[in-house]
Structures are given as structure tokens and as C-alpha cells.
């Protein structure tokens, strides 16, 4: 395929999502037909993405890979892959549940595919106006999902909780207007970096990204909306908004502007505060939907914190956090209804950071990122704060593993299996071969992903076998204790800690609670032991 034909495929990616939205709006005679738009979107987007990637690899020339208002570069690839693959999978899972039934379900699926098309257009948009319009479209579709789902009581409160998304769109539009006012023909690859534009447009673009990620201090709004139901939580809170917010933050820090150290310090503080608040919320007795909203907040805070380390290492670590967190969150949703503990086990293990899943690679690379990023006081402070990220992931993963029962959504088992299998495979491949994933989806060459052992791939395969045996034992134990709805509290911490002795209302029996405590203690020893050894080596 020649260069001209390859670059002309750019607008067809959002067009595939738009076609899926039109198909979803059509009435269906058989219930199985409602899955056709999601299957079409997944097949068309994946095929177009592969063809676009191959054409982009063969692109030779001094100019960027741009056609009109559409553009493509290495920094956008990971975000585009998540939207093009995980987005249709999330809507496929939504179609199988209660929220996907009837006329209202048809409207919700239409809004979901339309929002995925808007998000893809925002990521591929070379013109800043297209970026702002795509984000605004996602916000309005999310508002429609909030209005349609569930009973009408407290509808005003749920709409008010959308304030961070609306404020994000306002900040983004003001930033675009400021840049276009100074340079009317500015595109992403030639935005001027004059001091006036940097001092005015960059803070607005940074605020737009952080507001969409739902980081501190507005973390309660996304968590509150997550309790509304799956129609908002699955496609928007766990897939589209994290990807869009992370893309805005990545482009603002790594591509468009080159912020000074004070901005990175601010990002580090905001990310750490979000991790602490999310971890404390996960240790409380809260409904399952709200807990998953806090997990999504923890993902946004971890991305912000990882990116604040700066340099090539921070950029890789932040995107690995996103590549590990979004499939893990969707796996937790696929585990709802019936005995589907396997998906919950893999999703929780990935959040915990157990090797060889992608969560381990993201946490390990985040700990190593100061060696390839900012040095001095900022690198030291980031590494001293890295255990906060580890503890937040431990709290989230343990909460996900212990909280059995799930929400009875009525999705057929084959739907959950069709979503869970590719996600599990992706988490395992990313965890075993993180260097190849960084080369392929990030184009960050020459960065040594140093893991604790030289023969990491062989060790990771052995860990995968051990993890599979543990998952089978857990599943067998869960079958003997079926019907026990557990609530994850501070008892998920290791038994040696003081928090395990607090008088929380515990169920008399809980499947796998002792195993979770042992796994959390082992994981904590691995990460903090490595952290302590590094500190000792520096002091000597």
C-alpha cells in the first residue's frame, strides 16, 4: 500500500465508529443482532489500524504523516489502540447486560459508539478544533447515558457530578482559542511555543486533562457517577475518559509544550494526592459500582504521577499504567453475574502488580523511570513517593479480588468469555514482553526495560503457570462457598498490619481471603524490598 493511500485511511477510523452508531440505532428483530455493531466496529477498527500502522511504518520523508485535519504519530498509537480495540469490546459487554436491552439499551449503545468515534477523532485530529469537538461530543454522550440509565430520582445530582467533564471541555476550548488566536493555522506538529502562548494555553490544557482524568480534588464526582450503573461506568469512566484525559496530558507535557519543573512538581503532588484518596476510599465499605469508580480514579492518578517523573522513562511508565489498568477494569466488569471468578482473578492480579501480568511491568517501570527522566531532587522525590503508588495498587487489587458476587447484569456467559479472553491474553503478553510492547505501541527505542532478572521472559512464563494454578485453586474454593457476597475492607491488608485488627463488619466466611492476604504481603515485600535495596545502594 502506497503512502498516499495509507494516509487517506485516517478519517476512516472514526467513520467506522460512526457507522457502528448508525447500525446500533436500527431496531433489531432478534436479540443476537444487537451485537453486530460492536463486532463490526472491532473488526473494522482493528483492520484499519493495522493497515494504517503498516503504511505509517513505510512513510519516508521529512514531513509528518498528515492528511488535511488528520494526523498520526508515535505518541498517539497506544491511545488509539485502546480506543479502537477496548472501546468496541466494552460496548459488546454492555450489550449483553440489562442496560443493553430494549429501546433504551439501543439508544445507550448508539451513544456509546458515537462517543468512541468522537474520541478516535479527537486522538487523530491534527487540528486543535477537531480535538475540542471530539471531547465535547464524548461529554454530551456521557450526559445522555447518565440521563437514560436507572430511575429518574436524583437525576439532577448525577448531572451535577458531570461538572469535571464540562469544565474540562471549557478549559480545552479556551486553550484552543488562545492558540488559534496567536497562530490561526496551528496544527499539532507546528504549534508555536512563544512564552505568551505557553504561559496562558498550557495551564488550561493541563487543567482540561486533569479534570477529565478525575484526579484530586474532584475524585468523588466520577466515583459517584460510577454508582449510577454500567451504561456510564463501562464505556465512559473505564475506557473513553481515561484514554482521552491521558492523551491530553501526554500531548500537553510531551509533544505540544515543554513545561518547567514547577509544573511537573504540581503533577506529582496531584497524582500522589489522588492515589492516597483513592486508596483510602477503597478500604471503606462502599457499593461495588462506586468502588470501581474509585479504581478508575486511581488509574488516572497513577498515570499523572508516572508521567511527572519526566523523560523517556516516565512516558513509557505512564502508558504502561494505562495499558494495564483499562483491560483490568474491564475484566472486573466481565466477571459480574454468575460464577466468573477467573476474569476477576486476572483483573485483580493485574492491578495488584503480580508478575507476569502487565500491572507488574507498569509498577516496575514507574520505579525505574527516574533513572531515565528527571534527576536531582525531583527524581529522588518521585522515587520516595513511588511506594504510595504501589500501596494504592495493592489496595485496589485486593479489593477487586475479595469483592465477590458482583452485579447481576444478566449477560450471557459467552459474552463475558468473549471479552475476557482477549483481555487476559493482552495483559499476559504485555507483562511478559514489555520491551516489545514499548517498541511497537510507543516507538520508544533504546530504553532498557530492566527487570530483576536477565532471563525475564522465561521467568515470566513460569510465573504465568503458577498464577494459573492459583487461579484454578481459587475458582475451586469459590465454588464451595458460592453465593457469599463479600465486601472488600481493610481486612484485605496483610494479617501482620494493624489495620487488619480493626473491628470492621466482616462476613463469617469469605472465599480466598487468607490467600489474598498472603499474595498482598508477598507483593508488598517484592516491591518495597527492591525499593529499600535501591535506597541503601544510593546511601552507600
Coordinates of C-alpha atoms in Angstrom, one line a residue:
X1 CA 0.0 0.0 0.0
X2 CA 1.4 3.4 -1.0
X3 CA 1.9 6.3 1.2
X4 CA -0.9 8.4 -0.2
X5 CA -3.5 5.6 0.2
X6 CA -2.3 4.8 3.7
X7 CA -2.6 8.4 4.9
X8 CA -6.0 8.6 3.5
X9 CA -7.2 5.9 5.9
X10 CA -7.0 8.3 8.8
X11 CA -10.6 9.6 8.7
X12 CA -12.0 6.1 8.1
X13 CA -11.2 5.1 11.7
X14 CA -13.8 7.5 13.3
X15 CA -16.1 6.8 10.4
X16 CA -16.1 3.1 11.4
X17 CA -17.4 4.1 14.9
X18 CA -20.0 6.4 13.3
X19 CA -21.2 3.5 11.1
X20 CA -21.5 1.3 14.2
X21 CA -23.5 4.0 15.9
X22 CA -25.9 4.1 12.9
X23 CA -26.3 0.4 13.0
X24 CA -27.0 0.4 16.7
X25 CA -29.8 2.9 16.1
X26 CA -31.7 0.5 13.9
X27 CA -34.3 -1.8 15.5
X28 CA -33.4 -5.5 15.6
X29 CA -35.7 -8.5 15.2
X30 CA -33.5 -10.9 17.1
X31 CA -31.7 -10.3 20.3
X32 CA -28.4 -11.6 18.9
X33 CA -28.4 -8.9 16.3
X34 CA -27.6 -6.2 18.8
X35 CA -24.0 -7.5 19.0
X36 CA -23.4 -6.8 15.3
X37 CA -22.4 -3.1 15.6
X38 CA -19.8 -3.9 18.2
X39 CA -18.4 -6.8 16.2
X40 CA -18.3 -4.6 13.1
X41 CA -16.6 -1.7 15.0
X42 CA -14.0 -4.1 16.4
X43 CA -13.2 -5.8 13.1
X44 CA -13.2 -2.6 11.0
X45 CA -11.2 -0.5 13.5
X46 CA -8.6 -3.3 14.1
X47 CA -8.2 -3.8 10.3
X48 CA -7.9 -0.1 9.6
X49 CA -5.4 0.3 12.5
X50 CA -3.2 -2.5 11.2
X51 CA -3.2 -1.1 7.6
X52 CA -2.6 2.4 8.9
X53 CA 0.3 1.2 11.1
X54 CA 1.9 -0.6 8.2
X55 CA 1.6 2.4 5.9
X56 CA 3.0 4.7 8.6
X57 CA 6.0 2.4 9.1
X58 CA 6.8 2.8 5.4
X59 CA 6.3 6.5 5.5
X60 CA 9.6 8.1 4.4
X61 CA 10.0 11.9 4.3
X62 CA 10.7 15.0 6.4
X63 CA 7.1 15.9 6.8
X64 CA 4.6 14.4 9.3
X65 CA 2.1 11.7 8.5
X66 CA -0.8 14.2 8.0
X67 CA -3.8 14.4 5.6
X68 CA -5.9 17.5 6.0
X69 CA -7.1 17.9 9.6
X70 CA -6.0 14.3 10.4
X71 CA -2.6 13.2 11.6
X72 CA -0.8 10.3 13.1
X73 CA 2.4 9.9 15.1
X74 CA 4.1 7.6 17.6
X75 CA 2.8 9.4 20.6
X76 CA -0.9 8.7 19.7
X77 CA -0.5 5.0 18.9
X78 CA -1.1 3.5 22.3
X79 CA -4.2 5.7 23.0
X80 CA -5.6 4.9 19.5
X81 CA -5.1 1.2 20.0
X82 CA -7.0 1.3 23.3
X83 CA -9.9 3.1 21.8
X84 CA -10.1 1.1 18.6
X85 CA -10.0 -2.3 20.4
X86 CA -11.1 -1.9 24.0
X87 CA -13.8 0.6 23.1
X88 CA -15.9 -1.9 21.0
X89 CA -15.2 -4.7 23.5
X90 CA -16.7 -2.6 26.3
X91 CA -19.8 -1.9 24.2
X92 CA -20.1 -5.5 23.3
X93 CA -20.1 -6.3 27.0
X94 CA -22.6 -3.6 27.7
X95 CA -25.0 -5.0 25.0
X96 CA -25.1 -8.3 26.8
X97 CA -26.3 -6.9 30.1
X98 CA -29.6 -5.5 31.4
X99 CA -28.5 -2.0 30.2
X100 CA -28.3 -3.1 26.6
X101 CA -31.9 -4.4 26.4
X102 CA -34.9 -2.7 24.9
X103 CA -35.3 0.6 23.2
X104 CA -33.3 2.4 25.9
X105 CA -30.5 0.0 25.5
X106 CA -30.4 0.7 21.8
X107 CA -30.0 4.4 22.5
X108 CA -27.3 3.8 25.0
X109 CA -25.3 1.6 22.6
X110 CA -25.7 4.3 19.9
X111 CA -24.4 7.0 22.2
X112 CA -21.5 4.7 23.2
X113 CA -20.4 4.0 19.6
X114 CA -20.8 7.7 18.8
X115 CA -18.6 8.6 21.8
X116 CA -15.9 6.1 20.7
X117 CA -16.0 7.7 17.2
X118 CA -15.6 11.2 18.8
X119 CA -12.7 10.0 21.0
X120 CA -10.9 8.5 18.0
X121 CA -11.5 11.7 16.0
X122 CA -10.0 13.7 18.9
X123 CA -6.9 11.5 19.0
X124 CA -6.4 11.6 15.3
X125 CA -7.3 15.2 14.9
X126 CA -4.3 17.2 13.8
X127 CA -6.3 20.5 14.1
X128 CA -6.9 21.6 17.6
X129 CA -10.6 22.4 16.9
X130 CA -11.2 18.8 16.0
X131 CA -9.7 17.8 19.3
X132 CA -12.1 20.1 21.2
X133 CA -15.2 19.0 19.2
X134 CA -14.4 15.3 19.8
X135 CA -14.0 15.7 23.5
X136 CA -17.2 17.8 23.7
X137 CA -19.1 15.0 21.8
X138 CA -17.9 12.5 24.4
X139 CA -19.2 14.7 27.2
X140 CA -22.7 15.1 25.7
X141 CA -23.0 11.4 25.0
X142 CA -22.0 10.7 28.6
X143 CA -24.6 13.1 29.8
X144 CA -27.2 11.2 27.7
X145 CA -26.2 7.9 29.2
X146 CA -26.5 9.3 32.8
X147 CA -30.0 10.7 32.0
X148 CA -31.2 7.4 30.4
X149 CA -29.9 4.9 32.9
X150 CA -31.7 4.0 36.0
X151 CA -34.7 5.7 37.6
X152 CA -35.3 9.4 37.4
X153 CA -34.7 10.1 41.1
X154 CA -31.7 12.3 41.9
X155 CA -31.1 12.9 38.2
X156 CA -30.1 16.5 38.9
X157 CA -27.4 15.3 41.3
X158 CA -25.9 12.9 38.7
X159 CA -25.9 15.6 36.1
X160 CA -24.1 18.0 38.5
X161 CA -21.5 15.3 39.0
X162 CA -20.6 15.7 35.3
X163 CA -19.1 19.1 36.2
X164 CA -15.5 18.0 35.8
X165 CA -16.1 16.8 32.2
X166 CA -17.9 20.1 31.3
X167 CA -15.2 22.2 32.9
X168 CA -12.6 20.1 31.0
X169 CA -14.3 20.9 27.7
X170 CA -14.4 24.6 28.7
X171 CA -10.7 24.7 29.5
X172 CA -9.8 22.9 26.4
X173 CA -11.8 25.2 24.2
X174 CA -10.2 28.3 25.8
X175 CA -6.8 26.8 25.2
X176 CA -7.6 26.1 21.6
X177 CA -8.9 29.7 21.1
X178 CA -5.8 31.2 22.6
X179 CA -3.5 29.1 20.4
X180 CA -5.5 29.8 17.3
X181 CA -5.7 33.5 18.1
X182 CA -1.9 33.7 18.1
X183 CA -1.4 31.2 15.2
X184 CA -4.6 30.6 13.2
X185 CA -3.1 27.8 11.1
X186 CA -1.5 26.0 14.0
X187 CA -1.6 22.2 13.9
X188 CA -0.3 19.7 16.5
X189 CA 3.1 19.4 14.8
X190 CA 3.7 23.1 14.4
X191 CA 2.2 24.9 17.4
X192 CA 4.3 27.9 18.3
X193 CA 5.9 27.8 21.7
X194 CA 6.1 31.5 22.3
X195 CA 6.3 32.5 26.0
X196 CA 2.8 34.2 25.9
X197 CA 1.1 31.1 24.5
X198 CA 3.0 28.8 26.9
X199 CA 2.0 30.8 29.9
X200 CA -1.7 31.1 29.0
X201 CA -2.6 28.0 26.9
X202 CA -0.6 25.3 28.7
X203 CA -2.3 25.7 32.2
X204 CA -5.7 25.5 30.5
X205 CA -4.7 22.4 28.5
X206 CA -3.3 20.8 31.7
X207 CA -6.5 21.6 33.6
X208 CA -8.6 20.1 30.8
X209 CA -6.6 16.8 31.0
X210 CA -6.6 16.5 34.8
X211 CA -10.3 17.3 35.0
X212 CA -11.2 14.6 32.5
X213 CA -8.9 12.1 34.3
X214 CA -10.9 12.8 37.5
X215 CA -7.9 13.3 39.7
X216 CA -7.7 15.1 43.1
X217 CA -9.6 17.1 44.4
X218 CA -12.6 16.2 42.2
X219 CA -12.3 12.4 42.6
X220 CA -15.7 12.0 44.3
X221 CA -17.6 13.1 41.2
X222 CA -16.6 10.1 38.9
X223 CA -16.9 7.7 41.8
X224 CA -20.5 9.0 42.5
X225 CA -21.4 8.6 38.8
X226 CA -20.0 5.1 38.8
X227 CA -22.7 4.0 41.2
X228 CA -25.4 5.1 38.6
X229 CA -24.9 1.9 36.6
X230 CA -22.9 0.1 33.9
X231 CA -24.1 2.3 31.0
X232 CA -21.9 5.2 32.1
X233 CA -19.3 3.2 34.0
X234 CA -18.2 0.7 31.4
X235 CA -17.6 2.7 28.2
X236 CA -17.1 6.2 29.6
X237 CA -15.5 6.0 33.1
X238 CA -13.3 3.0 32.5
X239 CA -12.3 3.4 28.8
X240 CA -13.0 6.6 27.0
X241 CA -12.5 9.3 29.6
X242 CA -9.2 7.8 31.0
X243 CA -7.8 7.4 27.4
X244 CA -8.8 11.0 26.4
X245 CA -7.6 12.5 29.6
X246 CA -4.3 10.7 29.4
X247 CA -3.9 11.7 25.8
X248 CA -4.5 15.3 26.6
X249 CA -2.0 15.2 29.4
X250 CA 0.6 13.3 27.4
X251 CA 0.3 15.7 24.4
X252 CA 0.5 18.7 26.7
X253 CA 3.6 17.6 28.5
X254 CA 5.5 15.6 25.9
X255 CA 4.5 17.0 22.5
X256 CA 3.0 20.4 22.4
X257 CA 4.8 22.1 25.3
X258 CA 7.9 21.5 27.3
X259 CA 6.8 22.5 30.8
X260 CA 9.3 23.5 33.5
X261 CA 10.0 21.7 36.7
X262 CA 7.3 23.6 38.7
X263 CA 4.6 22.1 36.6
X264 CA 6.0 18.6 37.0
X265 CA 6.1 19.1 40.7
X266 CA 2.5 20.1 40.6
X267 CA 1.6 17.0 38.6
X268 CA 3.5 14.8 41.1
X269 CA 1.6 16.3 44.0
X270 CA -1.8 16.0 42.4
X271 CA -1.1 12.4 41.3
X272 CA 0.1 11.4 44.8
X273 CA -2.9 13.0 46.5
X274 CA -5.2 11.2 44.1
X275 CA -3.6 7.9 44.8
X276 CA -3.9 8.4 48.6
X277 CA -7.5 9.4 48.5
X278 CA -8.4 6.6 46.1
X279 CA -6.7 4.0 48.3
X280 CA -8.4 5.2 51.5
X281 CA -11.8 5.1 49.7
X282 CA -11.2 1.6 48.5
X283 CA -10.6 0.5 52.1
X284 CA -14.1 1.6 53.1
X285 CA -17.3 -0.3 52.9
X286 CA -18.8 1.2 49.7
X287 CA -21.1 -0.3 47.0
X288 CA -19.4 -2.3 44.3
X289 CA -20.1 0.2 41.5
X290 CA -18.7 3.1 43.5
X291 CA -15.6 1.0 44.3
X292 CA -14.9 0.5 40.6
X293 CA -15.3 4.2 40.1
X294 CA -12.5 4.8 42.7
X295 CA -10.4 2.2 40.8
X296 CA -10.8 4.3 37.7
X297 CA -9.7 7.4 39.7
X298 CA -6.7 5.5 40.9
X299 CA -5.8 4.7 37.3
X300 CA -5.9 8.4 36.3
X301 CA -3.8 9.4 39.4
X302 CA -1.3 6.7 38.6
X303 CA -0.9 8.0 35.0
X304 CA -0.4 11.5 36.2
X305 CA 2.1 10.5 38.9
X306 CA 4.1 8.3 36.5
X307 CA 4.3 11.0 33.8
X308 CA 5.5 13.5 36.3
X309 CA 8.9 11.8 36.6
X310 CA 9.7 13.2 33.1
X311 CA 11.8 11.9 30.3
X312 CA 11.5 8.8 28.2
X313 CA 11.1 6.5 31.3
X314 CA 8.2 8.5 32.6
X315 CA 6.4 8.5 29.2
X316 CA 6.8 4.7 28.9
X317 CA 5.7 4.0 32.5
X318 CA 2.6 6.2 32.2
X319 CA 1.4 4.4 29.1
X320 CA 2.1 1.0 30.6
X321 CA -0.1 2.0 33.5
X322 CA -2.9 2.8 31.0
X323 CA -2.3 -0.4 29.0
X324 CA -2.5 -2.5 32.2
X325 CA -5.3 -0.6 34.0
X326 CA -8.0 -0.3 31.4
X327 CA -8.1 -4.0 30.4
X328 CA -8.0 -5.0 34.1
X329 CA -11.0 -2.7 34.9
X330 CA -13.0 -4.2 32.0
X331 CA -12.1 -7.7 33.2
X332 CA -13.7 -6.9 36.6
X333 CA -16.9 -5.8 34.8
X334 CA -16.9 -9.1 32.7
X335 CA -16.7 -11.1 36.0
X336 CA -20.2 -9.9 37.1
X337 CA -23.1 -12.2 37.1
X338 CA -22.8 -15.9 37.8
X339 CA -19.5 -17.8 38.6
X340 CA -17.0 -15.9 36.6
X341 CA -14.2 -15.7 39.1
X342 CA -11.5 -16.3 36.5
X343 CA -11.9 -12.8 35.0
X344 CA -12.0 -11.2 38.4
X345 CA -8.8 -13.1 39.4
X346 CA -6.8 -12.0 36.4
X347 CA -8.1 -8.4 36.6
X348 CA -7.3 -8.2 40.4
X349 CA -3.9 -9.8 39.9
X350 CA -3.0 -7.3 37.2
X351 CA -4.0 -4.4 39.5
X352 CA -2.0 -5.9 42.3
X353 CA 1.1 -5.9 40.1
X354 CA 1.6 -9.7 40.2
X355 CA 4.1 -11.0 37.7
X356 CA 4.0 -11.7 34.8
X357 CA 0.9 -9.5 34.1
X358 CA 1.1 -6.0 32.7
X359 CA 0.5 -4.4 36.1
X360 CA 3.9 -5.7 37.3
X361 CA 5.6 -4.1 34.2
X362 CA 3.9 -0.8 34.8
X363 CA 4.8 -0.6 38.5
X364 CA 8.3 -1.8 37.9
X365 CA 8.9 0.7 35.1
X366 CA 7.4 3.5 37.2
X367 CA 10.0 2.7 39.9
X368 CA 12.8 2.7 37.3
X369 CA 11.6 5.9 35.4
X370 CA 13.7 8.4 37.4
X371 CA 16.8 6.7 36.1
X372 CA 15.8 7.7 32.5
X373 CA 14.0 11.0 33.4
X374 CA 14.4 13.9 35.7
X375 CA 17.4 13.7 38.1
X376 CA 18.3 15.6 41.2
X377 CA 15.7 16.5 43.8
X378 CA 12.7 15.7 41.5
X379 CA 13.9 12.2 40.7
X380 CA 14.6 11.5 44.3
X381 CA 11.2 12.8 45.5
X382 CA 9.4 10.8 42.8
X383 CA 11.2 7.6 43.9
X384 CA 10.5 8.3 47.6
X385 CA 6.8 8.7 46.6
X386 CA 6.7 5.6 44.4
X387 CA 5.6 3.3 47.4
X388 CA 2.4 5.4 47.5
X389 CA 1.6 4.1 44.0
X390 CA 2.4 0.6 45.0
X391 CA 0.2 0.7 48.1
X392 CA -2.7 2.2 46.1
X393 CA -2.5 -0.6 43.6
X394 CA -2.3 -3.2 46.3
X395 CA -5.4 -1.8 48.0
X396 CA -7.3 -1.7 44.6
X397 CA -6.2 -5.2 43.6
X398 CA -7.0 -6.8 46.9
X399 CA -10.4 -5.0 46.9
X400 CA -11.1 -6.4 43.5
X401 CA -10.1 -9.9 44.4
X402 CA -12.1 -10.2 47.6
X403 CA -15.2 -8.4 46.5
X404 CA -17.1 -11.4 45.0
X405 CA -20.7 -11.6 44.0
X406 CA -20.6 -8.7 41.5
X407 CA -23.6 -7.1 40.0
X408 CA -26.2 -9.4 38.4
X409 CA -26.4 -7.9 34.9
X410 CA -27.8 -10.9 33.1
X411 CA -25.1 -11.0 30.5
X412 CA -24.7 -14.5 28.9
X413 CA -21.5 -16.4 29.9
X414 CA -20.3 -16.5 26.3
X415 CA -20.3 -12.7 26.1
X416 CA -18.2 -12.4 29.2
X417 CA -15.8 -15.1 27.9
X418 CA -15.5 -13.4 24.5
X419 CA -14.5 -10.1 26.2
X420 CA -12.3 -11.7 29.0
X421 CA -10.1 -14.0 26.8
X422 CA -8.5 -11.3 24.6
X423 CA -8.1 -9.0 27.6
X424 CA -6.3 -11.8 29.6
X425 CA -4.1 -12.5 26.6
X426 CA -3.2 -8.9 26.2
X427 CA -2.3 -8.5 29.9
X428 CA -0.1 -11.6 29.8
X429 CA 1.7 -10.6 26.6
X430 CA 2.3 -7.0 27.8
X431 CA 3.7 -8.4 31.1
X432 CA 6.0 -10.9 29.5
X433 CA 7.2 -8.8 26.6
X434 CA 7.0 -5.1 27.9
X435 CA 10.0 -4.1 25.8
X436 CA 8.4 -5.2 22.6
X437 CA 5.1 -3.6 23.5
X438 CA 7.0 -0.3 24.2
X439 CA 8.7 -0.6 20.8
X440 CA 5.5 -1.4 18.9
X441 CA 2.9 0.8 20.6
X442 CA 5.1 3.6 21.8
X443 CA 8.1 3.7 19.5
X444 CA 10.4 4.4 22.5
X445 CA 13.5 2.7 21.2
X446 CA 16.7 2.4 23.1
X447 CA 15.1 2.3 26.6
X448 CA 16.4 -0.7 28.6
X449 CA 13.4 -2.1 30.5
X450 CA 15.5 -3.5 33.3
X451 CA 13.7 -6.2 35.3
X452 CA 15.1 -8.0 38.3
X453 CA 16.2 -11.0 36.2
X454 CA 18.0 -11.1 32.9
X455 CA 16.0 -14.0 31.5
X456 CA 12.7 -12.3 32.2
X457 CA 10.7 -13.9 29.5
X458 CA 11.4 -17.5 30.8
X459 CA 10.8 -16.5 34.4
X460 CA 7.6 -14.7 33.4
X461 CA 6.3 -17.9 31.7
X462 CA 6.9 -19.8 34.9
X463 CA 5.1 -17.2 36.9
X464 CA 2.2 -17.4 34.5
X465 CA 1.9 -21.1 35.1
X466 CA 2.0 -20.6 38.9
X467 CA -0.6 -17.9 38.6
X468 CA -2.8 -20.2 36.5
X469 CA -2.6 -22.9 39.2
X470 CA -3.5 -20.4 41.9
X471 CA -6.4 -19.1 39.8
X472 CA -7.8 -22.7 39.5
X473 CA -7.5 -23.3 43.2
X474 CA -9.3 -20.1 43.9
X475 CA -12.0 -20.9 41.5
X476 CA -12.5 -24.4 43.1
X477 CA -12.7 -22.8 46.5
X478 CA -15.2 -20.2 45.3
X479 CA -17.5 -22.9 44.0
X480 CA -17.7 -24.4 47.5
X481 CA -18.5 -21.1 49.0
X482 CA -21.0 -20.0 46.3
X483 CA -23.4 -17.2 47.0
X484 CA -21.2 -15.4 49.5
X485 CA -21.2 -11.7 48.6
X486 CA -18.1 -10.2 50.1
X487 CA -17.2 -6.6 50.7
X488 CA -13.6 -5.6 50.5
X489 CA -12.5 -3.6 53.6
X490 CA -9.2 -3.0 55.3
X491 CA -9.1 -6.7 56.1
X492 CA -7.6 -7.2 52.7
X493 CA -4.3 -5.8 54.1
X494 CA -1.7 -8.3 55.2
X495 CA -2.5 -10.0 58.5
X496 CA 0.6 -8.5 60.2
X497 CA -0.6 -5.0 59.8
X498 CA -2.6 -3.1 62.5
X499 CA -5.4 -2.3 60.1
X500 CA -6.4 -6.0 59.9
X501 CA -7.3 -5.9 63.6
X502 CA -9.8 -3.0 63.2
X503 CA -13.4 -4.0 64.1
X504 CA -14.9 -3.9 60.6
X505 CA -18.1 -5.8 59.9
X506 CA -16.8 -9.0 58.2
X507 CA -18.7 -11.8 56.7
X508 CA -18.3 -15.1 58.6
X509 CA -16.6 -16.8 55.6
X510 CA -15.0 -15.2 52.6
X511 CA -13.6 -17.2 49.7
X512 CA -9.9 -16.7 49.3
X513 CA -9.4 -14.1 52.0
X514 CA -6.3 -15.7 53.5
X515 CA -4.9 -16.3 50.0
X516 CA -5.4 -12.6 49.2
X517 CA -3.6 -11.6 52.4
X518 CA -0.6 -13.8 51.6
X519 CA -0.4 -12.6 48.0
X520 CA -0.6 -8.9 49.1
X521 CA 2.1 -9.5 51.7
X522 CA 4.4 -11.2 49.1
X523 CA 3.8 -8.5 46.5
X524 CA 4.5 -5.8 49.1
X525 CA 7.7 -7.5 50.1
X526 CA 8.9 -7.7 46.5
X527 CA 8.3 -4.1 45.6
X528 CA 9.3 -2.5 48.9
X529 CA 12.3 -4.8 49.3
X530 CA 13.6 -3.7 45.9
X531 CA 12.9 -0.1 46.8
X532 CA 14.8 -0.4 50.1
X533 CA 17.8 -2.0 48.4
X534 CA 18.0 0.8 45.9
X535 CA 17.9 3.4 48.8
X536 CA 20.7 1.6 50.6
X537 CA 22.8 1.5 47.4
X538 CA 22.4 5.2 47.0
X539 CA 23.3 6.0 50.6
X540 CA 26.4 3.9 50.4

